PDB file of C-alpha atoms in Angstrom:
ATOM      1  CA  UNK A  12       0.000   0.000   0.000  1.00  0.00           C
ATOM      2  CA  UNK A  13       2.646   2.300   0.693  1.00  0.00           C
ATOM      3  CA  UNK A  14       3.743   1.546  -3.183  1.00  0.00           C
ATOM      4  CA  UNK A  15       0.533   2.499  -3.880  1.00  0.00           C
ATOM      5  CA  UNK A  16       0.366   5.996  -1.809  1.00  0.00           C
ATOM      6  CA  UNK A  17       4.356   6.579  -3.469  1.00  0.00           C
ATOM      7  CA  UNK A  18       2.790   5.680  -7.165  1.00  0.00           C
ATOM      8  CA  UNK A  19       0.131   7.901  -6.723  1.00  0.00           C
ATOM      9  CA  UNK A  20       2.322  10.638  -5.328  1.00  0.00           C
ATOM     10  CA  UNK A  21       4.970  10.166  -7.626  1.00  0.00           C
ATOM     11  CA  UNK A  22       2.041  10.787 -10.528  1.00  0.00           C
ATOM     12  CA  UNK A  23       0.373  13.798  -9.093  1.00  0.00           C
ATOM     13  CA  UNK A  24       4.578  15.104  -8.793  1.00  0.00           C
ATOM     14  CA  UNK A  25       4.381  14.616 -12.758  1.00  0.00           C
ATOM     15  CA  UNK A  26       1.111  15.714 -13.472  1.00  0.00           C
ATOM     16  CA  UNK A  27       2.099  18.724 -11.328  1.00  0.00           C
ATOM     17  CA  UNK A  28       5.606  19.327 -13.042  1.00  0.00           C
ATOM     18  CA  UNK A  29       3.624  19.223 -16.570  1.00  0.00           C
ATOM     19  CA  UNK A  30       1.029  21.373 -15.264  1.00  0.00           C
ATOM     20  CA  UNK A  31       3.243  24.138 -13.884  1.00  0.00           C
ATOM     21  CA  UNK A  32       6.023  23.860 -17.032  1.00  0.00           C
ATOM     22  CA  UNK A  33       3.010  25.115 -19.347  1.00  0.00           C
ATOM     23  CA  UNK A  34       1.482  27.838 -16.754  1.00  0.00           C
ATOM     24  CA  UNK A  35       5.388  28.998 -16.465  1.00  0.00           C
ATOM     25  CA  UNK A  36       6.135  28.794 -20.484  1.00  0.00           C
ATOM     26  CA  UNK A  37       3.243  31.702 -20.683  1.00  0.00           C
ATOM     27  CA  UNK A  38       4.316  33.138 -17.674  1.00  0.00           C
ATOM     28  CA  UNK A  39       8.083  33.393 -18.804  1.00  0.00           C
ATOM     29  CA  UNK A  40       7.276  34.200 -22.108  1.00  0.00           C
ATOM     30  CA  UNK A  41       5.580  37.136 -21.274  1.00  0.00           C
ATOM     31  CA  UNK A  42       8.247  39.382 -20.001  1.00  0.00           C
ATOM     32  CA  UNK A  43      10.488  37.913 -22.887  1.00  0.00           C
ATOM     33  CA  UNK A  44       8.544  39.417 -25.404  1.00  0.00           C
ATOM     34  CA  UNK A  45       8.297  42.707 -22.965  1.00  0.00           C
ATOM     35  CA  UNK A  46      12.023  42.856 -22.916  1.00  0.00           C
ATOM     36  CA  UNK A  47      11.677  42.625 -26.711  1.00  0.00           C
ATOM     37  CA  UNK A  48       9.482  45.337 -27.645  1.00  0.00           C
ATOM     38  CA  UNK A  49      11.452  48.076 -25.002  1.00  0.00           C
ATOM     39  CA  UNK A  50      14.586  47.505 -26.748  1.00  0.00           C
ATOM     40  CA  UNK A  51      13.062  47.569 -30.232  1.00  0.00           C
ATOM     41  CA  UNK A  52      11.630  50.611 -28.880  1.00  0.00           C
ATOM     42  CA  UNK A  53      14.615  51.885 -26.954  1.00  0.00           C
ATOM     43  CA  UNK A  54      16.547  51.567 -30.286  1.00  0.00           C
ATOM     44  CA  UNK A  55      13.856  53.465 -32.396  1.00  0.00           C
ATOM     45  CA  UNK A  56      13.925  56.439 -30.118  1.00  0.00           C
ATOM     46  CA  UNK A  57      18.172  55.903 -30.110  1.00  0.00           C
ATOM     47  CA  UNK A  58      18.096  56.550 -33.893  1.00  0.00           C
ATOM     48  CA  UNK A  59      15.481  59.185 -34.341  1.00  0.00           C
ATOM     49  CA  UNK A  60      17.589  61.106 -31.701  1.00  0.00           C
ATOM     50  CA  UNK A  61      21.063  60.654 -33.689  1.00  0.00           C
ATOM     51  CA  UNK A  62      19.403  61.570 -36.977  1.00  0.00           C
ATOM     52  CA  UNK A  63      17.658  64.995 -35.527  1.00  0.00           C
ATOM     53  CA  UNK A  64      20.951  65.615 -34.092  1.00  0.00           C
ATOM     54  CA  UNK A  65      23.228  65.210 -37.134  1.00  0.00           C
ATOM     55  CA  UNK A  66      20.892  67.313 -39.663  1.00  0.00           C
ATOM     56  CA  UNK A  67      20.733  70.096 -37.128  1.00  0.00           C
ATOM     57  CA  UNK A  68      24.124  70.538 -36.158  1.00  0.00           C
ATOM     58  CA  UNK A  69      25.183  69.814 -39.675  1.00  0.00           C
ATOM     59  CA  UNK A  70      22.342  72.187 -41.326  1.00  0.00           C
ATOM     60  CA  UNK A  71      23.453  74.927 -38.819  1.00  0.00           C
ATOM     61  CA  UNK A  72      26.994  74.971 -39.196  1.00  0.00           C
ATOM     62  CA  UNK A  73      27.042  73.897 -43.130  1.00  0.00           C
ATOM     63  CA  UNK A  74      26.774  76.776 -46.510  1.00  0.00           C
ATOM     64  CA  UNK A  75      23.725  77.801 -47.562  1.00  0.00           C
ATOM     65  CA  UNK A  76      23.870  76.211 -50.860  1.00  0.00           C
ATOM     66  CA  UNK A  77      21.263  78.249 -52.817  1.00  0.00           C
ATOM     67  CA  UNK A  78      19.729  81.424 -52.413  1.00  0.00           C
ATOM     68  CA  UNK A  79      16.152  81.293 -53.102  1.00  0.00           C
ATOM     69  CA  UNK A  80      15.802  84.728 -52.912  1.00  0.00           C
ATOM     70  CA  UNK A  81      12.683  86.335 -50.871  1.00  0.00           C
ATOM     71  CA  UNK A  82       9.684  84.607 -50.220  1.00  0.00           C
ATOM     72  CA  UNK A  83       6.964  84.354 -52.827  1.00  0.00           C
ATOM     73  CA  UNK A  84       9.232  85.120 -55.684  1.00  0.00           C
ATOM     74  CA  UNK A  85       8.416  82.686 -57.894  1.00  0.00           C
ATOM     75  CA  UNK A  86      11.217  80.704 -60.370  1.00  0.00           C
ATOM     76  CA  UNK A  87      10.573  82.078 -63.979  1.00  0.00           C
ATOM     77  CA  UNK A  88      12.641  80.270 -67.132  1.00  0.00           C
ATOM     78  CA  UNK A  89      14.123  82.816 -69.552  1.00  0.00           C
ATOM     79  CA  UNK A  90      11.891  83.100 -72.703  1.00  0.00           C
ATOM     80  CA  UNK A  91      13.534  82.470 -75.838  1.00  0.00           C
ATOM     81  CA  UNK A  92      13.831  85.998 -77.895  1.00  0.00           C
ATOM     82  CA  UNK A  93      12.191  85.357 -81.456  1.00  0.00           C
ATOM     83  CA  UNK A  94      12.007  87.507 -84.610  1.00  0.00           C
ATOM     84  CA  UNK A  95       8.471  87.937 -85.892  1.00  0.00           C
ATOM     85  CA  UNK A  96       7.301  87.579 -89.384  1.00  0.00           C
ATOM     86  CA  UNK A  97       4.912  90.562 -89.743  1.00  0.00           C
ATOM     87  CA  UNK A  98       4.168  90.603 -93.524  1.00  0.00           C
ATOM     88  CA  UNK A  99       1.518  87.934 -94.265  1.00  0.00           C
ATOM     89  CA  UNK A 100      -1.912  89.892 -95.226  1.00  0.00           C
ATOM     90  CA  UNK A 101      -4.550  90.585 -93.441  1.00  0.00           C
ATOM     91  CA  UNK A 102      -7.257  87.837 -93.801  1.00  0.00           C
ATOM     92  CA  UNK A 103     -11.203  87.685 -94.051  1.00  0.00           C
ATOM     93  CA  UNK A 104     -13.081  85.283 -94.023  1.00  0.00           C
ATOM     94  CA  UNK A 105     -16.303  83.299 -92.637  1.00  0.00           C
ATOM     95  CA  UNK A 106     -16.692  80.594 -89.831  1.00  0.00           C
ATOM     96  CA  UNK A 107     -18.369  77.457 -90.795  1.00  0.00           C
ATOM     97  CA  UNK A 108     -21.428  77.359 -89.652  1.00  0.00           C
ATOM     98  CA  UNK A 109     -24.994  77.590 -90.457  1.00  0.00           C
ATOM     99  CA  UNK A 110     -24.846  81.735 -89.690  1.00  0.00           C
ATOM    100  CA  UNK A 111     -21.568  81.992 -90.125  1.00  0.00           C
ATOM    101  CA  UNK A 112     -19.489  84.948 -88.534  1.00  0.00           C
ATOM    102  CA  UNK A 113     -17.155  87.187 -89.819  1.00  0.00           C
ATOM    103  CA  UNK A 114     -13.516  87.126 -89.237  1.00  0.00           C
ATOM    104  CA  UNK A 115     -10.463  89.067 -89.667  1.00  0.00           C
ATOM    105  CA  UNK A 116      -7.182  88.040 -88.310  1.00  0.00           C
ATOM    106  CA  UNK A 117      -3.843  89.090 -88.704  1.00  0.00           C
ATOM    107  CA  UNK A 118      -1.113  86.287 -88.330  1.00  0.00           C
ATOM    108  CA  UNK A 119       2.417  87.059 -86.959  1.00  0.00           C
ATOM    109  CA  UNK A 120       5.053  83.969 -87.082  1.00  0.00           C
ATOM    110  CA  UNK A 121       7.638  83.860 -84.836  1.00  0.00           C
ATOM    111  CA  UNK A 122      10.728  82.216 -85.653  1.00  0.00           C
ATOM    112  CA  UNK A 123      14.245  82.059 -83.944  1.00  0.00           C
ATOM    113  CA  UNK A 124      16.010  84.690 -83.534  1.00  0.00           C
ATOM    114  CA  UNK A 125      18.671  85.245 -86.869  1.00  0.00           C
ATOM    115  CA  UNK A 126      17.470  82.871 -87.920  1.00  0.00           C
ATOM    116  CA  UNK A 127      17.592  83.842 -91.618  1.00  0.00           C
ATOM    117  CA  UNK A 128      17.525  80.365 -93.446  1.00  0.00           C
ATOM    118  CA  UNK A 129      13.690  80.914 -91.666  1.00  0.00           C
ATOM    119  CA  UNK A 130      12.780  84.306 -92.571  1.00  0.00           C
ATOM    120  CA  UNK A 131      13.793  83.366 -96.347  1.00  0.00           C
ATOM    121  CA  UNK A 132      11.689  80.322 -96.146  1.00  0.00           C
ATOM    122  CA  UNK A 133       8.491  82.109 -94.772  1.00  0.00           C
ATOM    123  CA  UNK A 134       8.792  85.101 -97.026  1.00  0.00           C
ATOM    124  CA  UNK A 135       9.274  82.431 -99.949  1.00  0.00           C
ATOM    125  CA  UNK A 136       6.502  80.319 -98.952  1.00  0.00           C
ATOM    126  CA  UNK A 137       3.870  83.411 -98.265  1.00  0.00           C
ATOM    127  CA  UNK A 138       1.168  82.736-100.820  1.00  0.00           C
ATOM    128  CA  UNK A 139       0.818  79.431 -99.299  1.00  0.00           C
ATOM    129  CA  UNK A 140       0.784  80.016 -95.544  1.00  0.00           C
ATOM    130  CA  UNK A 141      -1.688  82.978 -96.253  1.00  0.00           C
ATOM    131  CA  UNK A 142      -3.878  80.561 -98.246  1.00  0.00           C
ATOM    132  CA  UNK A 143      -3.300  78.008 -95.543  1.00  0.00           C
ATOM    133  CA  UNK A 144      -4.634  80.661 -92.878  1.00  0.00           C
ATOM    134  CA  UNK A 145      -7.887  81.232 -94.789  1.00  0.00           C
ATOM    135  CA  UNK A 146      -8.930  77.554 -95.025  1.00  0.00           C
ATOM    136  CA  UNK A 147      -8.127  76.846 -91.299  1.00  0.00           C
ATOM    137  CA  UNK A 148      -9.717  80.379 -90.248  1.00  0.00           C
ATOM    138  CA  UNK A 149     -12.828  79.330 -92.407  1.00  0.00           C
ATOM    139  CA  UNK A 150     -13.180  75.761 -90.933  1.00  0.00           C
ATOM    140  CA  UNK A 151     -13.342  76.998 -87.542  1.00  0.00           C
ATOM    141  CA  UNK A 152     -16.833  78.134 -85.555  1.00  0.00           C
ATOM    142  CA  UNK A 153     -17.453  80.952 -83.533  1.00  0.00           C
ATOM    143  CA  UNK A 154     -16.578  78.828 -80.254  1.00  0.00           C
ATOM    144  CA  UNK A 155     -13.775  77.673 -81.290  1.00  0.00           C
ATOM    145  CA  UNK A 156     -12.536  81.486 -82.208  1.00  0.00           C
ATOM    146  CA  UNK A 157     -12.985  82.292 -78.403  1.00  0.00           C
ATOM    147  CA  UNK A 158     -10.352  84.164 -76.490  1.00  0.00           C
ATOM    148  CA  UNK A 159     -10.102  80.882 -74.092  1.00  0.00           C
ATOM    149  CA  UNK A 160      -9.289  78.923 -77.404  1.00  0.00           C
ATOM    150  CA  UNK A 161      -6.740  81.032 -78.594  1.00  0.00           C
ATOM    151  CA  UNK A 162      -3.576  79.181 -77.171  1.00  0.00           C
ATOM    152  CA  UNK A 163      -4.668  75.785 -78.974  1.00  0.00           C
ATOM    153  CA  UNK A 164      -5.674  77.729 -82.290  1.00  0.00           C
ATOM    154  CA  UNK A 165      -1.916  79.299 -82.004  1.00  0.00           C
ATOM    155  CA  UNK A 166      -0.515  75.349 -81.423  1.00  0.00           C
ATOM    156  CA  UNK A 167      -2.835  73.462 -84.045  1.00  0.00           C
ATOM    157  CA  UNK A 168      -1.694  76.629 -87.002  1.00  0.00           C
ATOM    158  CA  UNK A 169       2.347  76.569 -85.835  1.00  0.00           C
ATOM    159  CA  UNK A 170       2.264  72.244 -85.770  1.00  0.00           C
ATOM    160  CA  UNK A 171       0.061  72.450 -89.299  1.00  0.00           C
ATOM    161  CA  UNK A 172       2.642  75.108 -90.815  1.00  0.00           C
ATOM    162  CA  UNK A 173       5.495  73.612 -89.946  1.00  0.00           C
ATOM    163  CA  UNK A 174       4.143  69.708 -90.804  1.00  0.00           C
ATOM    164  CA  UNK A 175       2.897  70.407 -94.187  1.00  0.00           C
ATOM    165  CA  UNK A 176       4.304  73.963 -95.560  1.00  0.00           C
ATOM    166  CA  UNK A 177       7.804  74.804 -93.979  1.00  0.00           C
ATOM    167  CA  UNK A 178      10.586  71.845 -95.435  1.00  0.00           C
ATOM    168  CA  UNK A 179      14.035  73.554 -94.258  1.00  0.00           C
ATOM    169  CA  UNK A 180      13.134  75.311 -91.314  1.00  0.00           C
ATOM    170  CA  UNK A 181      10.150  75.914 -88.357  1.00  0.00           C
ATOM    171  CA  UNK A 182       8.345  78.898 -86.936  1.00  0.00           C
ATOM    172  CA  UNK A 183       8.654  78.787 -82.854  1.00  0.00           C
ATOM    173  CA  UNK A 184       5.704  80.514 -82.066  1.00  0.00           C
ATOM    174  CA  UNK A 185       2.196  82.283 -83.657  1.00  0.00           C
ATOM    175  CA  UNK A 186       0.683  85.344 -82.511  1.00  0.00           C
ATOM    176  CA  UNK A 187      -2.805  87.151 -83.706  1.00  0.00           C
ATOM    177  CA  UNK A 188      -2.194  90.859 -83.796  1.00  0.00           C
ATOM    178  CA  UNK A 189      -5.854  91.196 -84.858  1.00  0.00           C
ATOM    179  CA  UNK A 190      -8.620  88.361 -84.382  1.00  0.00           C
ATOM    180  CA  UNK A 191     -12.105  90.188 -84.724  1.00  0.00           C
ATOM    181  CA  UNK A 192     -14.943  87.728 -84.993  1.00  0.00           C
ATOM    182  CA  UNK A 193     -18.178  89.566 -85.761  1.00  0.00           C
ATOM    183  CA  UNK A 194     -21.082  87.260 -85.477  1.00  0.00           C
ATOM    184  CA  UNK A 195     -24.375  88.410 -88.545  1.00  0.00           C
TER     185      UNK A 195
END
């Protein structure tokens, strides 16, 4: 019997041992991953402080590498200088549209500056941009003639001169000294 009372000890000192290894794995685990996340942390706060430290000492005692000049001035490119073609005639002419409007535009081509391979070329080729000007002028509406519109009118006659009249040279830039559109 006293086997018995030993066995029976001996297995509740087992079940016991089992028991309290898995309640103390949780237990001990806990403060494991604790330690964990305060260094990870410790560290984090470490390098953010070395970081903050080298750009400001280095920032304050470093040139000033630019000088951006006072505040609000805004960073403008310099605009290329062109010579303007002036000579092309005045042109009149109706939109297309059921009432169609009257227009009259005057066409200056800009071109860069002595740039005389281009001013040849233009003069030379006159008759056609000015008959070139009409058509486009007269295929347009009275919306599309709107001050708003103006900038893509100026891009769409430039890209269609300089795709399918100019050979040797291009023109940079079109202005409209006149554009009067008088709707009947």
């Amino acid at each position: 019997m006293a086997d018995d009372n030993a066995a029976d000890d001996i297995g509740d000192l087992e079940e016991g041992a089992t028991t309290s290894k898995k309640s103390g794995g949780l237990k001990g685990a806990f403060p494991q991953l604790l330690k964990w996340i305060l260094i990870a942390l410790a560290a984090v706060i470490f390098i953010v402080t070395v970081v903050w430290c080298a750009v400001y000492f280095i920032g304050k005692g470093g040139k000033k590498q630019t000088d951006n000049g006072p505040i609000g001035q805004v960073y403008t490119t310099k605009r290329e200088v062109y010579d303007w073609y002036t000579s092309l005639d005045q042109i009149r002419t109706n939109t297309d549209e059921e009432i169609p409007s009257s227009v009259v535009v005057q066409v200056a081509l800009g071109y860069k500056k002595d740039d005389k391979a281009a001013s040849t070329e233009i003069t030379n080729r006159r008759i056609e941009i000015t008959d070139f000007l009409r058509r486009f002028f007269s295929e347009q509406t009275s919306m599309d003639l709107k001050p708003q519109n103006e900038e893509i009118l100026r891009q769409n006659i430039r890209d269609q001169i300089n795709d399918e009249i100019l050979s040797d040279t291009s023109i940079r830039d079109v202005r409209f000294t006149t554009l009067d559109v008088v709707q009947q």
